[in-house]
XYZ file of C-alpha atoms in Angstrom:
700
model
C -39.823 -15.199 -21.852
C -37.400 -12.984 -23.376
C -36.679 -9.309 -23.943
C -34.317 -7.869 -26.583
C -33.025 -11.319 -27.119
C -32.114 -11.630 -23.239
C -33.787 -14.011 -20.968
C -36.345 -11.860 -18.792
C -34.943 -13.596 -15.677
C -31.519 -11.768 -15.908
C -33.180 -8.401 -15.434
C -34.080 -9.575 -11.767
C -30.559 -10.816 -11.455
C -28.894 -7.570 -12.453
C -31.269 -5.563 -10.087
C -30.484 -7.892 -7.419
C -26.742 -7.410 -7.870
C -27.112 -3.748 -7.967
C -28.912 -3.412 -4.763
C -26.595 -6.012 -3.063
C -23.454 -4.196 -3.949
C -25.209 -1.010 -2.872
C -25.937 -2.539 0.430
C -22.356 -4.023 0.897
C -20.266 -0.980 -0.246
C -22.518 1.552 1.439
C -22.086 -0.199 4.681
C -18.414 -0.538 4.247
C -17.769 3.050 3.288
C -18.706 4.277 6.739
C -17.497 1.352 8.801
C -13.977 2.274 9.738
C -15.329 5.712 10.902
C -18.153 3.985 12.891
C -15.382 1.987 14.687
C -13.353 4.915 15.432
C -15.919 7.539 16.397
C -18.958 5.612 17.573
C -17.136 2.564 19.218
C -14.237 4.783 20.117
C -11.432 2.362 18.875
C -8.085 3.855 17.849
C -6.816 4.015 14.257
C -4.950 0.518 14.484
C -7.771 -1.381 16.139
C -10.354 0.140 13.526
C -8.083 -0.782 10.748
C -7.364 -4.394 11.998
C -11.225 -5.158 12.466
C -12.069 -3.570 9.106
C -9.507 -5.785 7.301
C -10.519 -8.842 9.401
C -14.047 -8.378 8.074
C -13.002 -7.823 4.482
C -11.056 -10.980 4.702
C -13.844 -13.025 6.154
C -16.113 -11.668 3.121
C -13.549 -13.211 0.641
C -13.139 -16.497 2.613
C -16.685 -17.334 2.775
C -17.246 -17.592 -1.088
C -15.489 -21.211 -0.788
C -18.158 -22.112 1.653
C -20.831 -20.610 -0.735
C -19.710 -22.510 -3.653
C -19.563 -25.873 -1.926
C -23.193 -25.324 -0.502
C -24.387 -24.516 -3.829
C -22.727 -27.201 -5.874
C -23.169 -30.030 -3.382
C -26.488 -29.413 -1.634
C -28.890 -26.474 -2.088
C -28.026 -25.403 -5.776
C -27.468 -21.811 -6.592
C -31.090 -20.486 -6.357
C -31.823 -21.749 -2.788
C -28.158 -20.796 -1.725
C -28.706 -17.057 -2.816
C -32.143 -16.905 -1.136
C -31.129 -18.522 2.197
C -27.852 -16.679 2.516
C -29.522 -13.235 1.404
C -31.922 -13.613 4.362
C -28.721 -14.140 6.670
C -27.250 -11.029 4.947
C -30.286 -8.917 5.580
C -30.505 -9.842 9.266
C -26.757 -8.900 9.619
C -27.402 -5.370 8.009
C -30.288 -4.920 10.354
C -28.374 -5.930 13.376
C -25.258 -3.608 12.547
C -27.811 -0.776 11.976
C -29.279 -1.541 15.470
C -25.884 -1.576 17.052
C -25.230 1.988 16.017
C -28.298 3.512 17.727
C -26.939 5.649 20.478
C -29.969 5.840 22.469
C -30.129 2.056 22.706
C -27.989 2.130 25.969
C -27.906 5.858 26.741
C -30.059 5.648 29.906
C -28.640 8.713 31.670
C -29.220 10.704 28.387
C -25.715 12.233 28.555
C -25.184 11.757 24.650
C -22.961 8.709 24.786
C -23.608 4.953 25.284
C -23.670 3.732 28.822
C -22.741 0.213 27.808
C -20.500 0.204 24.821
C -19.994 -3.560 25.020
C -23.539 -4.103 24.014
C -22.879 -2.059 20.881
C -19.572 -3.908 20.172
C -21.311 -7.291 20.469
C -24.128 -6.329 18.221
C -21.752 -4.983 15.600
C -19.608 -8.046 15.545
C -22.702 -10.408 15.277
C -23.935 -8.201 12.385
C -20.517 -8.168 10.599
C -20.212 -11.998 10.899
C -23.647 -12.427 9.489
C -22.904 -9.931 6.532
C -19.561 -11.693 5.752
C -21.405 -15.154 5.553
C -24.160 -13.478 3.307
C -22.133 -11.446 0.783
C -19.254 -14.104 0.615
C -21.696 -16.980 0.256
C -23.695 -15.635 -2.593
C -20.655 -13.955 -4.287
C -19.784 -17.077 -6.350
C -23.404 -17.961 -7.080
C -25.014 -14.914 -8.460
C -22.895 -14.329 -11.506
C -22.785 -18.073 -12.385
C -26.643 -18.250 -11.748
C -27.040 -15.543 -14.341
C -24.838 -17.309 -16.867
C -27.045 -20.425 -16.379
C -30.081 -18.532 -17.768
C -28.717 -18.569 -21.316
C -28.894 -21.277 -23.924
C -25.753 -22.455 -25.676
C -26.536 -20.443 -28.830
C -26.684 -17.279 -26.721
C -22.902 -16.805 -26.278
C -22.854 -13.204 -27.411
C -25.758 -12.292 -24.986
C -24.035 -14.140 -22.180
C -20.842 -12.231 -22.751
C -22.789 -9.006 -22.772
C -24.527 -9.871 -19.537
C -21.335 -10.129 -17.676
C -20.328 -6.621 -18.939
C -23.761 -5.362 -17.709
C -23.408 -7.429 -14.477
C -19.875 -5.982 -13.757
C -21.379 -2.345 -14.581
C -24.063 -2.820 -12.049
C -21.563 -3.765 -9.321
C -19.773 -0.498 -9.962
C -22.834 1.530 -10.105
C -24.132 0.140 -6.889
C -20.771 0.795 -5.246
C -20.506 4.399 -6.660
C -23.962 5.510 -5.734
C -23.791 4.072 -2.193
C -20.369 5.445 -1.551
C -21.773 8.875 -2.264
C -25.046 8.555 -0.321
C -23.991 6.639 2.935
C -21.431 9.317 3.957
C -24.064 11.941 3.463
C -26.511 10.072 5.644
C -23.727 9.612 8.335
C -22.877 13.352 8.308
C -26.522 14.084 9.324
C -27.576 14.381 13.057
C -30.178 12.259 14.454
C -31.274 10.683 17.885
C -34.051 10.744 20.426
C -32.428 12.036 23.600
C -29.300 13.561 21.964
C -28.210 14.465 18.483
C -25.526 12.215 17.038
C -23.766 11.350 13.644
C -26.563 9.334 12.078
C -24.859 5.929 11.848
C -28.279 4.278 12.210
C -29.441 5.757 8.943
C -26.178 5.206 7.151
C -26.424 1.357 7.990
C -30.279 1.368 7.745
C -30.476 2.296 4.192
C -28.058 -0.515 2.954
C -30.245 -2.957 5.124
C -33.360 -1.685 3.309
C -31.691 -2.171 -0.103
C -30.626 -5.775 0.865
C -34.174 -6.535 1.769
C -35.198 -5.132 -1.641
C -32.544 -7.290 -3.409
C -33.919 -10.458 -1.726
C -37.639 -9.437 -2.617
C -36.657 -8.680 -6.310
C -34.635 -11.942 -6.656
C -37.451 -14.070 -5.322
C -40.222 -12.336 -7.587
C -38.334 -13.656 -10.539
C -38.424 -17.173 -9.194
C -40.690 -18.861 -11.579
C -38.661 -17.444 -14.739
C -35.350 -18.837 -13.598
C -33.617 -21.819 -15.148
C -32.470 -23.703 -12.053
C -29.559 -26.123 -12.496
C -29.617 -28.971 -10.095
C -26.498 -29.428 -7.780
C -23.877 -31.426 -9.692
C -21.410 -32.122 -6.866
C -18.528 -29.806 -6.183
C -15.571 -30.253 -8.434
C -13.430 -28.173 -5.842
C -13.797 -31.105 -3.418
C -12.905 -33.687 -6.173
C -9.597 -31.680 -6.908
C -8.747 -31.444 -3.263
C -9.291 -35.267 -2.844
C -7.130 -35.834 -5.986
C -4.392 -33.719 -4.630
C -4.566 -35.285 -1.228
C -4.558 -38.729 -2.635
C -1.598 -38.021 -4.879
C 0.464 -36.624 -1.897
C -0.421 -39.589 0.325
C 0.344 -42.005 -2.476
C 3.693 -40.310 -3.251
C 4.642 -40.296 0.544
C 3.705 -44.023 0.750
C 6.017 -44.892 -2.227
C 9.082 -42.757 -1.454
C 11.796 -45.255 -1.471
C 14.057 -45.393 -4.490
C 12.744 -48.874 -5.751
C 9.578 -47.041 -7.117
C 10.353 -45.310 -10.387
C 9.813 -41.562 -10.443
C 6.789 -40.226 -12.262
C 6.653 -37.274 -14.819
C 4.609 -35.134 -12.315
C 3.849 -35.587 -8.607
C 0.135 -35.343 -9.392
C 0.561 -38.579 -11.472
C 0.624 -40.484 -8.203
C -3.112 -40.104 -8.158
C -3.553 -42.149 -11.277
C -4.279 -45.325 -9.436
C -7.615 -43.877 -8.186
C -8.499 -40.898 -10.523
C -8.867 -40.605 -14.196
C -6.376 -38.962 -16.515
C -8.564 -36.067 -17.470
C -9.159 -35.055 -13.739
C -5.350 -35.161 -13.092
C -4.581 -33.182 -16.273
C -7.116 -30.496 -15.136
C -5.697 -30.404 -11.555
C -2.345 -29.889 -13.098
C -3.567 -26.772 -15.049
C -5.376 -25.515 -12.125
C -2.325 -25.699 -9.734
C 0.046 -24.240 -12.288
C -2.111 -21.145 -12.109
C -2.621 -21.329 -8.337
C 1.074 -21.247 -7.894
C 1.151 -17.894 -9.753
C -1.397 -16.677 -7.376
C 0.985 -17.006 -4.326
C 2.544 -13.485 -4.755
C -0.871 -11.656 -5.631
C -2.287 -11.089 -2.142
C 0.264 -8.458 -1.511
C -1.546 -6.216 -4.203
C -4.786 -6.705 -2.366
C -3.216 -5.783 1.015
C -2.379 -2.297 -0.579
C -5.701 -1.924 -2.641
C -8.229 -2.607 0.325
C -6.612 0.164 2.374
C -8.734 2.632 0.491
C -11.389 1.910 3.022
C -9.198 2.091 6.034
C -5.868 4.033 6.096
C -6.719 6.266 3.124
C -10.168 7.251 4.706
C -8.509 7.975 8.056
C -6.090 10.111 6.154
C -8.771 12.064 4.541
C -10.065 12.860 8.028
C -6.967 15.044 8.634
C -7.470 16.977 5.368
C -9.742 19.897 4.076
C -12.830 18.708 2.258
C -13.796 22.174 1.099
C -14.566 21.763 -2.699
C -16.197 25.346 -3.018
C -19.978 24.788 -2.954
C -19.549 21.241 -1.917
C -18.072 19.808 1.294
C -16.826 16.446 0.790
C -16.748 13.827 3.661
C -13.708 11.781 4.308
C -15.419 8.476 3.437
C -16.866 9.979 0.131
C -13.161 10.137 -1.351
C -13.741 6.370 -2.069
C -16.037 7.158 -4.854
C -13.020 8.236 -6.881
C -12.241 4.704 -7.478
C -15.534 3.570 -8.970
C -15.785 6.698 -11.035
C -12.411 6.226 -12.353
C -13.019 2.512 -13.007
C -16.267 3.324 -15.160
C -14.242 5.776 -17.202
C -11.086 3.881 -17.576
C -12.154 0.260 -18.309
C -13.466 1.321 -21.744
C -10.584 3.780 -22.289
C -7.890 1.135 -21.409
C -9.581 -1.521 -23.702
C -10.199 0.642 -26.718
C -7.201 3.209 -26.666
C -4.327 2.093 -24.400
C -4.050 -1.553 -25.331
C -4.385 -1.020 -29.047
C -1.660 1.745 -28.764
C 0.624 -0.705 -27.079
C -0.028 -3.324 -29.719
C 0.789 -0.906 -32.417
C 4.218 -0.031 -30.722
C 4.934 -3.869 -31.242
C 4.976 -4.595 -27.599
C 3.600 -7.978 -26.687
C 1.664 -6.930 -23.452
C 0.765 -10.412 -22.246
C -1.631 -10.971 -19.289
C 1.210 -11.705 -16.859
C 2.961 -8.521 -17.790
C -0.058 -6.453 -17.337
C -0.398 -8.074 -13.733
C 3.249 -7.153 -13.121
C 2.510 -3.558 -14.213
C -0.614 -3.437 -12.013
C 1.583 -4.358 -8.953
C 4.082 -1.628 -9.876
C 1.372 0.972 -10.180
C -0.083 0.120 -6.727
C 3.423 0.437 -5.303
C 3.599 3.994 -6.597
C 0.219 4.827 -5.351
C 1.306 4.087 -1.933
C 4.487 6.233 -2.594
C 2.030 9.178 -3.521
C 0.081 8.407 -0.319
C 3.319 8.826 1.781
C 4.131 12.049 0.138
C 0.611 13.398 1.071
C 0.999 12.033 4.570
C 4.375 13.934 4.882
C 2.718 17.220 3.947
C -0.115 16.545 6.400
C 2.423 15.789 9.152
C 3.988 19.319 8.543
C 0.674 20.933 9.430
C 0.018 19.067 12.589
C 0.291 21.067 15.921
C 3.117 20.013 18.288
C 1.591 19.027 21.577
C 3.394 18.829 25.081
C 5.025 15.652 25.927
C 5.444 14.433 29.516
C 7.647 16.964 31.516
C 6.362 19.733 29.370
C 3.654 22.441 29.398
C 2.536 24.812 26.717
C 1.362 28.376 27.724
C -0.448 30.713 25.385
C -1.225 34.614 26.271
C -4.459 36.253 25.327
C -4.631 40.010 25.909
C -8.108 41.120 26.408
C -7.246 44.810 27.090
C -6.768 47.796 24.693
C -3.181 48.288 25.923
C -0.206 46.140 24.844
C 0.932 43.648 27.533
C 4.546 42.417 28.187
C 4.993 39.070 30.056
C 8.304 38.012 31.481
C 8.777 34.328 32.183
C 11.064 33.633 35.326
C 13.381 31.951 35.941
C 13.462 30.899 32.219
C 13.921 34.544 31.223
C 11.753 35.218 28.089
C 9.798 38.344 27.307
C 6.646 38.293 25.284
C 4.688 41.555 24.053
C 1.073 40.917 22.961
C -0.827 43.708 21.196
C -4.309 44.955 22.250
C -6.825 42.126 21.759
C -3.998 39.936 20.391
C -2.767 36.540 21.358
C 0.420 34.397 21.002
C 0.882 30.952 19.882
C 1.650 28.240 22.343
C 5.011 28.333 23.976
C 6.696 25.082 25.420
C 8.281 25.037 28.659
C 9.992 22.262 30.678
C 7.570 22.019 33.594
C 8.897 23.714 36.484
C 7.604 26.505 38.960
C 7.473 29.607 36.817
C 6.763 33.172 37.681
C 5.237 35.457 35.328
C 5.638 39.307 35.521
C 2.999 41.182 33.484
C 3.168 44.913 32.679
C 0.467 46.844 30.889
C -0.222 50.432 30.660
C 2.275 51.159 33.227
C 0.706 48.692 35.705
C 2.020 45.409 36.718
C 1.242 42.197 38.529
C 2.549 38.657 38.985
C 1.171 35.173 38.444
C 2.688 31.771 39.423
C 2.552 28.663 37.106
C 2.412 25.256 38.752
C 0.045 23.092 36.791
C 0.297 19.366 35.845
C 2.660 18.711 32.976
C 1.665 17.248 29.547
C -1.145 19.944 28.971
C -1.815 23.234 27.305
C -2.697 26.430 29.343
C -3.891 29.886 28.441
C -3.173 33.005 30.500
C -5.901 35.820 30.046
C -4.385 39.497 30.689
C -6.373 42.622 30.843
C -5.697 46.194 32.070
C -9.181 47.398 33.240
C -7.918 50.917 33.852
C -7.409 50.471 37.518
C -5.209 47.228 37.714
C -3.849 44.383 35.488
C -5.909 41.425 35.910
C -4.617 37.866 34.834
C -6.419 34.502 34.926
C -5.445 30.918 34.076
C -7.485 28.687 31.686
C -6.832 24.960 31.425
C -7.231 24.036 27.812
C -7.473 20.141 28.113
C -7.074 19.800 24.263
C -4.088 17.590 23.358
C -5.078 16.265 20.006
C -6.377 17.605 16.802
C -10.203 17.426 16.390
C -10.996 14.568 14.309
C -13.376 13.886 11.329
C -12.741 17.484 10.179
C -14.713 18.895 13.258
C -13.796 22.168 14.969
C -13.475 22.903 18.570
C -14.726 26.467 19.776
C -14.829 28.199 23.010
C -15.651 31.695 23.848
C -14.422 34.265 26.373
C -16.636 36.949 27.671
C -14.724 40.383 27.390
C -17.867 42.564 28.260
C -18.151 44.188 31.785
C -21.408 42.227 32.300
C -22.728 38.555 32.259
C -23.851 37.376 28.828
C -25.470 34.368 27.219
C -23.473 33.186 24.165
C -24.955 31.001 21.353
C -23.469 29.851 18.031
C -25.873 28.684 15.557
C -28.420 26.561 17.543
C -25.667 25.758 20.188
C -25.894 27.471 23.720
C -22.457 27.814 25.246
C -24.248 28.995 28.606
C -24.088 32.269 30.620
C -20.455 33.569 31.073
C -19.432 36.194 33.660
C -16.860 38.867 32.716
C -13.317 37.233 31.681
C -14.981 33.745 32.084
C -14.441 30.987 29.269
C -16.826 28.420 28.002
C -15.902 24.881 27.779
C -14.689 23.665 24.166
C -17.842 22.626 21.988
C -17.541 20.480 18.969
C -18.962 22.110 15.701
C -19.019 20.431 12.099
C -16.134 21.607 9.961
C -16.353 23.851 6.820
C -19.261 26.022 7.983
C -20.296 29.444 9.311
C -22.650 30.102 12.066
C -24.224 33.223 13.727
C -22.764 34.170 17.081
C -25.261 35.866 19.326
C -24.659 37.437 22.783
C -27.475 38.605 25.012
C -26.895 40.500 28.124
C -28.917 42.709 30.621
C -28.278 45.686 28.401
C -26.876 44.432 25.166
C -27.964 42.019 22.328
C -25.967 41.722 19.084
C -24.777 39.146 16.637
C -22.180 38.542 13.796
C -21.770 35.870 11.186
C -18.571 33.702 12.031
C -15.787 33.498 9.614
C -15.431 30.046 8.045
C -13.337 27.907 10.608
C -12.096 25.284 8.035
C -11.617 21.715 9.157
C -10.056 20.150 12.165
C -9.379 23.533 13.961
C -9.788 24.909 17.436
C -10.344 28.574 18.072
C -10.855 30.753 21.314
C -13.325 33.576 20.251
C -13.338 36.732 22.302
C -16.644 38.511 22.345
C -15.548 42.190 22.764
C -18.238 44.802 22.213
C -21.606 45.714 20.580
C -21.528 48.571 17.752
C -25.063 49.191 16.348
C -26.390 45.602 16.944
C -23.196 44.183 15.395
C -20.897 42.016 17.642
C -17.291 42.625 17.474
C -15.264 39.398 17.929
C -11.533 38.379 17.856
C -10.361 35.001 17.015
C -7.329 33.274 18.549
C -6.180 30.176 16.769
C -5.474 27.440 19.184
C -5.034 24.555 16.575
C -4.686 25.335 12.874
C -7.304 24.060 10.489
C -6.364 21.181 7.971
C -4.587 22.816 4.989
C -3.780 19.956 2.844
C -6.643 19.493 0.395
C -8.476 16.241 -0.093
C -7.917 16.636 -3.956
C -4.267 15.855 -3.299
C -5.470 12.146 -2.573
C -6.652 11.882 -6.291
C -3.265 11.024 -7.735
C -2.922 8.113 -5.415
C -6.440 6.937 -6.189
C -5.745 7.538 -9.984
C -2.619 5.218 -9.882
C -4.425 2.637 -7.646
C -7.500 2.644 -10.122
C -4.974 2.171 -13.208
C -3.443 -0.724 -11.145
C -6.843 -2.249 -10.703
C -7.788 -1.950 -14.140
C -4.679 -3.817 -15.589
C -4.414 -6.198 -12.483
C -7.935 -7.263 -11.504
C -9.709 -7.509 -14.871
C -6.524 -9.121 -16.497
C -6.167 -11.535 -13.620
C -9.824 -12.866 -13.936
C -9.330 -13.181 -17.871
C -6.094 -14.986 -17.429
C -7.515 -17.386 -14.889
C -10.497 -18.133 -17.263
C -8.206 -18.619 -20.280
C -6.011 -21.047 -18.325
C -8.490 -23.089 -16.615
C -10.415 -26.114 -17.875
C -14.181 -25.559 -18.414
C -15.489 -27.297 -15.449
C -12.728 -25.812 -13.160
C -13.328 -22.015 -13.677
C -15.247 -21.941 -10.295
C -12.351 -23.508 -8.592
C -9.914 -20.743 -9.866
C -12.521 -18.076 -9.091
C -12.544 -19.233 -5.402
C -8.581 -19.085 -5.647
C -8.716 -15.608 -6.922
C -11.095 -14.444 -4.135
C -9.008 -16.200 -1.604
C -5.960 -14.016 -2.602
C -8.173 -10.900 -1.561
C -8.820 -12.498 1.919
C -5.013 -13.366 2.409
C -4.271 -9.680 1.230
C -6.527 -8.180 4.020
C -4.845 -10.630 6.616
C -1.451 -9.279 5.368
C -2.389 -5.805 6.462
C -3.325 -7.073 9.910
C 0.212 -8.819 10.111
C 2.258 -5.946 8.839
C 0.512 -3.069 10.569
C 0.612 -5.118 13.690
C 4.213 -6.233 13.358
C 5.862 -3.126 11.904
C 5.224 -0.774 15.065
C 5.916 2.263 13.047
C 4.956 5.366 14.786
C 4.718 7.513 11.503
C 1.947 6.774 9.104
C 4.026 7.770 6.148
C 6.709 5.218 6.903
C 3.991 2.447 6.856
C 2.851 3.550 3.419
C 6.514 3.435 2.098
C 6.800 -0.044 3.911
C 3.823 -1.408 2.044
C 5.085 0.149 -1.215
C 8.563 -1.525 -0.741
C 6.983 -4.972 0.063
C 4.671 -4.967 -3.004
C 7.849 -3.762 -5.207
C 9.699 -6.857 -3.887
C 6.884 -9.162 -4.587
C 6.444 -7.585 -8.038
C 9.990 -8.574 -8.756
C 9.451 -12.167 -7.664
C 6.238 -12.443 -9.586
C 7.919 -11.013 -12.904
C 10.585 -13.804 -12.360
C 7.814 -16.492 -12.001
C 5.875 -15.004 -14.935
C 8.968 -15.108 -17.193
C 9.225 -18.970 -16.723
C 5.462 -19.496 -17.116
C 4.222 -21.324 -20.291
C 0.724 -20.452 -21.508
C -1.630 -23.577 -22.125
C -4.745 -23.920 -24.046
C -7.065 -26.097 -21.928
C -9.401 -26.951 -24.926
C -6.325 -28.206 -26.702
C -5.115 -30.323 -23.733
C -8.747 -31.597 -23.219
C -9.131 -32.432 -26.902
C -5.865 -34.343 -26.837
C -7.170 -36.365 -23.785
C -10.495 -36.987 -25.820
C -8.551 -38.196 -28.798
C -6.281 -40.526 -26.553
C -9.514 -41.934 -25.006
C -10.990 -42.461 -28.458
C -8.016 -44.139 -29.588
C -7.958 -46.301 -26.426
C -11.539 -47.234 -26.851
C -10.995 -48.006 -30.553
C -7.784 -50.279 -29.594
C -9.716 -52.020 -26.935
C -12.557 -52.581 -29.311
C -10.061 -54.015 -31.939
C -8.309 -56.255 -29.482
C -11.799 -57.514 -28.337
C -12.799 -58.140 -31.980
C -9.384 -60.143 -32.674
C -10.082 -62.307 -29.504
C -13.428 -62.990 -30.988
C -11.881 -64.107 -34.207
C -9.414 -66.217 -32.452
C -12.184 -67.980 -30.353
C -14.333 -68.526 -33.504
C -11.506 -70.169 -35.235
C -10.918 -72.451 -32.388
């Protein structure tokens, strides 16, 4: 059955691909944050496991292609590996359920190793599934068309590519929103089970849709794997060459010609063409090493930025949507506007030149990321190192207070209800002399080093009261959250709540613990005492900040509060990531699309799958490079790591440009036609010889 000239079966395949890509990219979008904030891994381990997983996803297509071509066929391979894939998505969703091991109900898992084990099992199953079906689905779609439907088949691949990007775009918008929700049985947490559960459900839908179309599919039986044949041919040529390495054996034109004793001329010629392209692939993994850091390092960079886009609050992992949005816009723009303009200028923009330009643009994207990182680093607070302490003074009174630090003589005056920033001291026994409203007191300092401390000062009319608070915050709140604590400046005990969160009952001058609140929102602060009850709307506290809020007095039901900034909010806006995403997407358009087109144009008809597997292998190797470089570089500054990657790709780009200069383009059809002609001539010659021999025999 057909619809608009297309086989009806391809609609099931397109829907299947959309759901599968939604599932994969939706899960991948929140993965690095799941590692960091749920499994409590640091940035480097989170990045390492993320890239190991992506590498595995691009290594398994070779396995999928061999299974499909040699044993099960494409249809059964897709069905069986999709089941594995769905189970994997379900397992990782279960691994993120906080209450699974939270037996004491304190809000954190009691046995994190159980969650890690489940997550790793889930990711291995997903890598087997997504990688295994990757080379099969597009080829299976192509199998549905007849030979005369060349035009429809070409259009199908465009629709297929569009469904991939649509699935990627929608899921990268939706799953971070689901992750940002709060859910749980005993305690409310970031909703990773939902963020992973929806992709798992979509994968199940993908499998069901694909199976429903079963009767309509044209199923090609396994033909035997050409990839294995090519490997055997190369292996035999190397072995044969090694066996005949002495000078008495004449040299052959190409080392693959040493396989001619066992393999026919056609296979050898085809293998030569494939190896020629695969040799050019050697520098390409470096591009993917940079490209796939969108989901790891760039997402972690976004967590230290301001996501306030007016009425919309952007989650750090949602910034990845910039790539598929720009892809959908730029692929047609580049094809219909940019390339024709370059052609009109008389520039011969060959595929290999496009790939070189793609590498250059990706390198520039990482220079842009480094510049953004430098600006972020400027806004980060300085925390005390070993041997240092930081002291901050908050004046809770209505009189100015002057504090003298002895013996490190330093006088600081703090206005009424005012506060200082943190002052850094080499840790030693300090004595603080405090004068306010003509009255004075002394306070000793002798706390452990490497921490921050706050000194509360108040002239209550009869004496100067001074109390120490230990702040215990030595890093910026992550994921754009804010840390808030309150100091009770009333003369009576009060209950303090912010939004729906209670910070408990505080006695006069007492401080609550810091409590984590989501960034970018305002909440109502309410205090209830024996004789007072009032509230006020908090100011917007931004992203990644820490504040001490003084609750001072009630005036006609309105609460008077004073804010003391402990850690400044993120001030570098996420929009500054757009230039680096733009450059990287431009790089992808000229690199990735051209690379596939070049591979297809240079590959013999029956070897396109081999080059497809080789292309996917460059992605896998690229992700392994990230692990090696990030692990070996030991750079403490993130901007320096970005510059290192940019420099490495630039060096590789120059090497590739030299290799491309010496590459000669071939026409596989022409070479195969030449082989066909030679084979026909050989057959004709053999036939003529046979006839001549027949004539000679008859004469005898």
